[in-house]
GROMACS .gro file of C-alpha atoms in nm:
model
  272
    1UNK     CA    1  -1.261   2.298  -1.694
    2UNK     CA    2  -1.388   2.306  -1.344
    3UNK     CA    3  -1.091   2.422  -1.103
    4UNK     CA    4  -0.979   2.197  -0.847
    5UNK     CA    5  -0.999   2.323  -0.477
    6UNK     CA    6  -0.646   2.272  -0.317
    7UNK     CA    7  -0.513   2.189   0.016
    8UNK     CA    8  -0.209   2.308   0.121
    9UNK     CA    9  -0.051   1.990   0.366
   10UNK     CA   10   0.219   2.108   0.638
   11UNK     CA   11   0.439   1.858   0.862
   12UNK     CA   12   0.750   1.782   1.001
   13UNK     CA   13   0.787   1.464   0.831
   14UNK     CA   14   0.647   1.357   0.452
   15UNK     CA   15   0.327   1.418   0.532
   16UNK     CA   16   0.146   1.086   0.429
   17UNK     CA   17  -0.082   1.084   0.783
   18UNK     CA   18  -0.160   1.403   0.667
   19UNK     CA   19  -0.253   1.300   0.278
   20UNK     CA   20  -0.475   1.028   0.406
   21UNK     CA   21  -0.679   1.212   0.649
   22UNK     CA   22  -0.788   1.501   0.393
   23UNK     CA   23  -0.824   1.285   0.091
   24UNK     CA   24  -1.074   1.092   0.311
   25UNK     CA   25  -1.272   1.398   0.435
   26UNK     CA   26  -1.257   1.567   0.069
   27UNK     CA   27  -1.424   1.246  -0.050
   28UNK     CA   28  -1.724   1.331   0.129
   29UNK     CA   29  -1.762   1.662  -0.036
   30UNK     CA   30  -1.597   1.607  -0.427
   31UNK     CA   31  -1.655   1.366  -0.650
   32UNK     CA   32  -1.313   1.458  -0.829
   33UNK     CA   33  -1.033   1.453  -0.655
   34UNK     CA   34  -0.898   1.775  -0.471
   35UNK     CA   35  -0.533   1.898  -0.560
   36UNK     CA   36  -0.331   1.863  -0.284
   37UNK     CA   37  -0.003   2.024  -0.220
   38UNK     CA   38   0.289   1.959   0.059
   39UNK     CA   39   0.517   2.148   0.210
   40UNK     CA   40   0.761   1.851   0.376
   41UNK     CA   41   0.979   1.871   0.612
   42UNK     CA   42   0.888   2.188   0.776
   43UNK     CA   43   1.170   2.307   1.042
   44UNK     CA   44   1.113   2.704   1.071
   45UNK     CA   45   0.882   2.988   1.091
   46UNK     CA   46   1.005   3.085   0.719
   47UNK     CA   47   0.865   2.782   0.591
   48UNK     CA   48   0.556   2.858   0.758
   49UNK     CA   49   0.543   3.205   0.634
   50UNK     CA   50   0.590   3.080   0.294
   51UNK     CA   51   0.250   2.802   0.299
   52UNK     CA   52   0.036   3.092   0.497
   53UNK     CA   53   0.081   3.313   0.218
   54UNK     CA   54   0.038   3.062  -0.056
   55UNK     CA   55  -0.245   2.922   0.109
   56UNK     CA   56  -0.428   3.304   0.154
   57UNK     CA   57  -0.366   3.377  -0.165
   58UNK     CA   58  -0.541   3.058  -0.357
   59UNK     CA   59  -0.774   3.083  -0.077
   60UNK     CA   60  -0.685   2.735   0.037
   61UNK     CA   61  -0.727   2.560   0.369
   62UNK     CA   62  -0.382   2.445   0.565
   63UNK     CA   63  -0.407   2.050   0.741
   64UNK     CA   64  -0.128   2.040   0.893
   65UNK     CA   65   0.036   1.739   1.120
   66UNK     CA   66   0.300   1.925   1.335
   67UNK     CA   67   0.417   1.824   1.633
   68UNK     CA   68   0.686   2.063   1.770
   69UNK     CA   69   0.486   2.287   1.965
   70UNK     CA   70   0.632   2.601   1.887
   71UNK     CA   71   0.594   2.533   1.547
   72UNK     CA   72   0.256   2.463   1.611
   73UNK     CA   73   0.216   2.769   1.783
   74UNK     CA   74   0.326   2.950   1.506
   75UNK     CA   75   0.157   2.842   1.280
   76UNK     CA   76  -0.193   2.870   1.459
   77UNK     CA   77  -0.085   3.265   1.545
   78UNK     CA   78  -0.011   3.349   1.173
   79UNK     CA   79  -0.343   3.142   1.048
   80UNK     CA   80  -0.555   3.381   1.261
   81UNK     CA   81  -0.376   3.702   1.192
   82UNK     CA   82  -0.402   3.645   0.763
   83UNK     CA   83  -0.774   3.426   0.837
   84UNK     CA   84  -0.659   3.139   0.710
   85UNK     CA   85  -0.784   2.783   0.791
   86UNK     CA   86  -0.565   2.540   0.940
   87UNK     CA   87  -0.626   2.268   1.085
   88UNK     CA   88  -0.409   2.063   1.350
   89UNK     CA   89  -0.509   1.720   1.230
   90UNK     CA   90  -0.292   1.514   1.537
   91UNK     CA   91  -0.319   1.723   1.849
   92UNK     CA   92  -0.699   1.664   1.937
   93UNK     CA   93  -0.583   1.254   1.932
   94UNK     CA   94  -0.289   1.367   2.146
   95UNK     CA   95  -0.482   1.553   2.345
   96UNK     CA   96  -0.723   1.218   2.409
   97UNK     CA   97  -0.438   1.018   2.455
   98UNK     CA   98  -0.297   1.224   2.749
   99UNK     CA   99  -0.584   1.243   2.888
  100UNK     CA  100  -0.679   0.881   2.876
  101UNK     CA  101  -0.337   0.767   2.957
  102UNK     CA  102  -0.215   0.997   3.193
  103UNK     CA  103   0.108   1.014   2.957
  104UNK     CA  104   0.266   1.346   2.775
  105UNK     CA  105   0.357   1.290   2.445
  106UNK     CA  106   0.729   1.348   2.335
  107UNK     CA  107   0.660   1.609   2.047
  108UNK     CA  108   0.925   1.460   1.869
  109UNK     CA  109   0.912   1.447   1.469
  110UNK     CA  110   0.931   1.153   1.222
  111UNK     CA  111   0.806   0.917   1.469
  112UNK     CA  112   0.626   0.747   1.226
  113UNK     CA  113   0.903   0.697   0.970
  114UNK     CA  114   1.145   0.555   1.258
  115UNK     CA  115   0.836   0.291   1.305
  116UNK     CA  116   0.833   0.226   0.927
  117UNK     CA  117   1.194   0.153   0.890
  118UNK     CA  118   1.142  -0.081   1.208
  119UNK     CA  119   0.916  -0.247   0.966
  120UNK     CA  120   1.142  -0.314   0.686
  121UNK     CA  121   1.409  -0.437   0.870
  122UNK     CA  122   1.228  -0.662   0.996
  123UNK     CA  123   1.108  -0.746   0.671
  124UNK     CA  124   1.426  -0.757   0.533
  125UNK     CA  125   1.509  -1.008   0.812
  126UNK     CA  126   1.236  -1.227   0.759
  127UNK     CA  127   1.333  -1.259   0.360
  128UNK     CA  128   1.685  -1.347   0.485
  129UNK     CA  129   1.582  -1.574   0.699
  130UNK     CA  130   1.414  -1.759   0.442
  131UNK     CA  131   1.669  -1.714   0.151
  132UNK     CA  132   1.918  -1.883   0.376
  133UNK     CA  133   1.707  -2.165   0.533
  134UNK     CA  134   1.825  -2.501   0.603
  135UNK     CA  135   2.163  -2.428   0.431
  136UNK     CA  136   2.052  -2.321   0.079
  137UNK     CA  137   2.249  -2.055   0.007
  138UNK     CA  138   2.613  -2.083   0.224
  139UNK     CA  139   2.705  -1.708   0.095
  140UNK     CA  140   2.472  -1.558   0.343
  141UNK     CA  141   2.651  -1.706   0.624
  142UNK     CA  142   2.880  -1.404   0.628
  143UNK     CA  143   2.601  -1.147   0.570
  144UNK     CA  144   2.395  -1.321   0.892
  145UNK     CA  145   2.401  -1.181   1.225
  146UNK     CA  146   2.329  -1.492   1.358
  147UNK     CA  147   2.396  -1.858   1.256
  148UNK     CA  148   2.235  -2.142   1.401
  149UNK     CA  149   2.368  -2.528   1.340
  150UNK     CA  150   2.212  -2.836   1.436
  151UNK     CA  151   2.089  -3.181   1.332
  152UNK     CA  152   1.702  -3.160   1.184
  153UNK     CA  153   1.433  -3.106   1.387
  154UNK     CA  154   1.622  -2.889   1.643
  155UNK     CA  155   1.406  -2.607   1.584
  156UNK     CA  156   1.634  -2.407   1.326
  157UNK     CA  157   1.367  -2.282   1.113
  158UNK     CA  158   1.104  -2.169   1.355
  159UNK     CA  159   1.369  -2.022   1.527
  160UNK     CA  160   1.527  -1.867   1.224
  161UNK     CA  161   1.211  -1.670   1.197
  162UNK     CA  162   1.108  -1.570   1.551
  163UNK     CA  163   1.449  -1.379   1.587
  164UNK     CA  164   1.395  -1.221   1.204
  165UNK     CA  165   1.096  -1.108   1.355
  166UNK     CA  166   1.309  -0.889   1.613
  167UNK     CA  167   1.512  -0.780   1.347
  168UNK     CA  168   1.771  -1.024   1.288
  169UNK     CA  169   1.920  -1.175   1.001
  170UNK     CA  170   1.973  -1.533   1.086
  171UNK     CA  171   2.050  -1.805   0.872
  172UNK     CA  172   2.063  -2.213   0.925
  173UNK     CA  173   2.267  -2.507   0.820
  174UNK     CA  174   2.177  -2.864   0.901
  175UNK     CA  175   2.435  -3.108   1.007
  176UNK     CA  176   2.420  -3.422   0.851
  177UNK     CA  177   2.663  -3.717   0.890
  178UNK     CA  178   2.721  -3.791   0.522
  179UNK     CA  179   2.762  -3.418   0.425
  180UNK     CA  180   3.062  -3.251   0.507
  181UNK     CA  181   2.970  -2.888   0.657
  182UNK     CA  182   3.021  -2.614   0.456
  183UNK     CA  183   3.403  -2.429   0.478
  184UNK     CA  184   3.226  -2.127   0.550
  185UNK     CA  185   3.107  -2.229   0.887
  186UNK     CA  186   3.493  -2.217   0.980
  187UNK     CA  187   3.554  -1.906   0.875
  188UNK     CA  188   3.296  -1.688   1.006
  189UNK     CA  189   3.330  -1.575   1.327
  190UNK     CA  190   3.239  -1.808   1.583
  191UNK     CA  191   3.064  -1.572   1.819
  192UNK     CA  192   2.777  -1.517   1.606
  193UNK     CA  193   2.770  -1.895   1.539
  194UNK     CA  194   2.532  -2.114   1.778
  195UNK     CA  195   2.475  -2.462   1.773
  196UNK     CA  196   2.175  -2.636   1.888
  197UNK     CA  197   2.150  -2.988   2.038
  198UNK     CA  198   1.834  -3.238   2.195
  199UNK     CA  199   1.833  -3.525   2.375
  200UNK     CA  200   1.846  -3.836   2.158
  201UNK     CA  201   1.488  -3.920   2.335
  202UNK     CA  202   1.333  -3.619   2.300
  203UNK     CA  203   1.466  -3.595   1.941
  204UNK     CA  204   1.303  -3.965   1.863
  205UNK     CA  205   0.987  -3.890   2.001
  206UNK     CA  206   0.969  -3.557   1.769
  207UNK     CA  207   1.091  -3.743   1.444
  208UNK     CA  208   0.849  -4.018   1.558
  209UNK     CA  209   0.532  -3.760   1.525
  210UNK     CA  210   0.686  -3.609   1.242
  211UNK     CA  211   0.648  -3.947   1.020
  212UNK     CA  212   0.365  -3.980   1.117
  213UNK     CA  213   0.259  -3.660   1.002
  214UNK     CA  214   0.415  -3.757   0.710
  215UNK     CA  215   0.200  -4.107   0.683
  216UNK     CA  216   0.545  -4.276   0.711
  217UNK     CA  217   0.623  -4.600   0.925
  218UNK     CA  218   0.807  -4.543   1.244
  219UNK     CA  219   1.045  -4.760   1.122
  220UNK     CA  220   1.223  -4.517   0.918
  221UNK     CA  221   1.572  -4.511   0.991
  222UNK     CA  222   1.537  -4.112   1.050
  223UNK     CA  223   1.396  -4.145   1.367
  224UNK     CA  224   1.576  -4.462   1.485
  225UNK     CA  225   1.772  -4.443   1.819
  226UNK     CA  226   2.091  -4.552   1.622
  227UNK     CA  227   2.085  -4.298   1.341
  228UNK     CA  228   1.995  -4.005   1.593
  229UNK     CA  229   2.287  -4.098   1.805
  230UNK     CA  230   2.486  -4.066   1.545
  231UNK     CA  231   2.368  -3.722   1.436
  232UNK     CA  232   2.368  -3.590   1.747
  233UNK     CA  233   2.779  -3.713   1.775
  234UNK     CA  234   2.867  -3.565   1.434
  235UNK     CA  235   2.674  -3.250   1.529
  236UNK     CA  236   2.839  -3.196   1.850
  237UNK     CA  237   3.174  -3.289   1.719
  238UNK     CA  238   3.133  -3.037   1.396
  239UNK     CA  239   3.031  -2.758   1.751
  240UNK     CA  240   3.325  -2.817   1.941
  241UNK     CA  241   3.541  -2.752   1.593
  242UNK     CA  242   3.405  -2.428   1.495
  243UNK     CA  243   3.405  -2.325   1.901
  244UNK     CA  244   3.051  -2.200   1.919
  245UNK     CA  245   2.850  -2.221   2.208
  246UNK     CA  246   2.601  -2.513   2.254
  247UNK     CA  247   2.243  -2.443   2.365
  248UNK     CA  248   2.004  -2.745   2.462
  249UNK     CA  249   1.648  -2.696   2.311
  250UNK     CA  250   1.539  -3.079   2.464
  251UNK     CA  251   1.303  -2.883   2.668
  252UNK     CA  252   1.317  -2.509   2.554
  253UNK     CA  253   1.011  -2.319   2.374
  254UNK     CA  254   1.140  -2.136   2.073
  255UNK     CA  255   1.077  -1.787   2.281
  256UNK     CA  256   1.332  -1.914   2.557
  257UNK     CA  257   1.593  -2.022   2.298
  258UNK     CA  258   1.565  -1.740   2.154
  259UNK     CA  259   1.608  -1.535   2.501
  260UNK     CA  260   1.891  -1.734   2.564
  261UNK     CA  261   2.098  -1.673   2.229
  262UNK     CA  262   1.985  -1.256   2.238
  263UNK     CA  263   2.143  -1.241   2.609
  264UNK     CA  264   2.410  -1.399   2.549
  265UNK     CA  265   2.514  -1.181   2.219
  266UNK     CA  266   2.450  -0.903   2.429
  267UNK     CA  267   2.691  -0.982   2.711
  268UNK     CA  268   2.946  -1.078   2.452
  269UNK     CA  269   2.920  -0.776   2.267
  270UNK     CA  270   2.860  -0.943   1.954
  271UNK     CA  271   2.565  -0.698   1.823
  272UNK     CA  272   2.709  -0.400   1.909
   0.00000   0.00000   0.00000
């Protein structure tokens, strides 16, 4: 059996940059796959001490991704003195990106894993958001960070999403005239509760294009002046219960809404 050639991989974080980058550049000289070992999390000289003299004795090459500079310093010194090969696999990038740039970078470590757990949250905010659409599911109204109420075609959903996609878990429940709200909307707190309202014209003219999207007759009594009135009375009626603030979307893109509501959560405190 034909023994694999290792390569020892050193960082400050897991290591998966690192993984990547040598598994791609081994392809291009083995047709098996190399072994590859890591030493994670590397914080001091001793650790460093420990993968040169693994590394010299298998007569193994070092990739290392590194960024704390005395580290790196270190670990360059000691390669040299026992003439073993490692290889800095981020700083010649860093170095292009300072000098493109004009920037220094901050050598801090597990920058990448803070990005990646910006990723899942928002993620996780998105599949909230969803879960908890248009009232589905009223248990999430407690778990939500943000709660928006209105009568359909207010913009809940697409505004649901755009703030998941900044990290917030938001959940929606329509207000409808023959459906009493659920209790839960009374007992959350009302500063994380926001209720959206249109002008009855504005509102007509969207439920107007919306049927006939739909290749319904404008005659529908969903987009009649009468019926949105109505709405639009129960709606506001069911805000000024609960106590939430009211934000009109008649002529608001989703972005500005969603401005709007993130301000003023800040300035209340309500996220913090």
């Amino acid at each position: 059996m034909t023994k694999k050639e290792t390569v020892y991989i050193v960082s400050d974080s897991v290591g998966e940059t690192a993984e990547v980058m040598v598994k791609a550049v081994a392809s291009q000289f083995f047709e098996q796959e190399i072994e590859i070992k890591h030493f994670s999390y590397v914080e001091d000289k001793q650790d460093i001490n420990n993968v040169i003299t693994v590394s010299k004795y298998n007569h193994s090459i070092i990739a290392y991704t590194i960024v704390l500079q005395d580290l790196k310093q270190y670990i360059d010194h000691r390669a040299k003195d026992e003439g073993v090969i490692a290889v800095n696999l981020m700083y010649p990038l860093m170095d292009a990106f300072t000098q493109k740039f004009d920037m220094q970078p901050n050598h801090q470590p597990r920058q990448m894993r803070k990005l990646d757990e910006d990723y899942f949250k928002r993620v996780e905010a998105i599949e909230f958001a969803v879960k908890y659409d248009d009232g589905q599911e009223v248990r999430g109204l407690k778990q939500a960070d943000i709660v928006l109420i209105g009568v359909s075609r207010t913009s809940k959903t697409p505004l649901s999403m755009y703030l998941a996609n900044k990290q917030f878990k938001v959940a929606n429940v329509p207000l409808i005239p023959e459906i009493p709200p659920p209790q839960e909307l009374f007992t959350i707190p009302r500063k994380k509760c926001v209720g959206l309202v249109i002008s009855p014209e504005k509102l007509n003219e969207i439920r107007r294009e919306r049927l006939k999207g739909l290749g319904l007759t404008n005659s529908a009594n969903y987009a009649s002046l009468d019926r949105i009135f109505e709405e639009l009375t129960c709606a506001e009626d069911i805000m000024k219960k609960i106590g939430c603030p009211i934000i009109d979307v008649s002529h608001k893109a989703i972005e500005e809404t969603a401005d709007h509501i993130l301000a003023m959560f800040k300035k209340r405190g309500s996220f913090a």
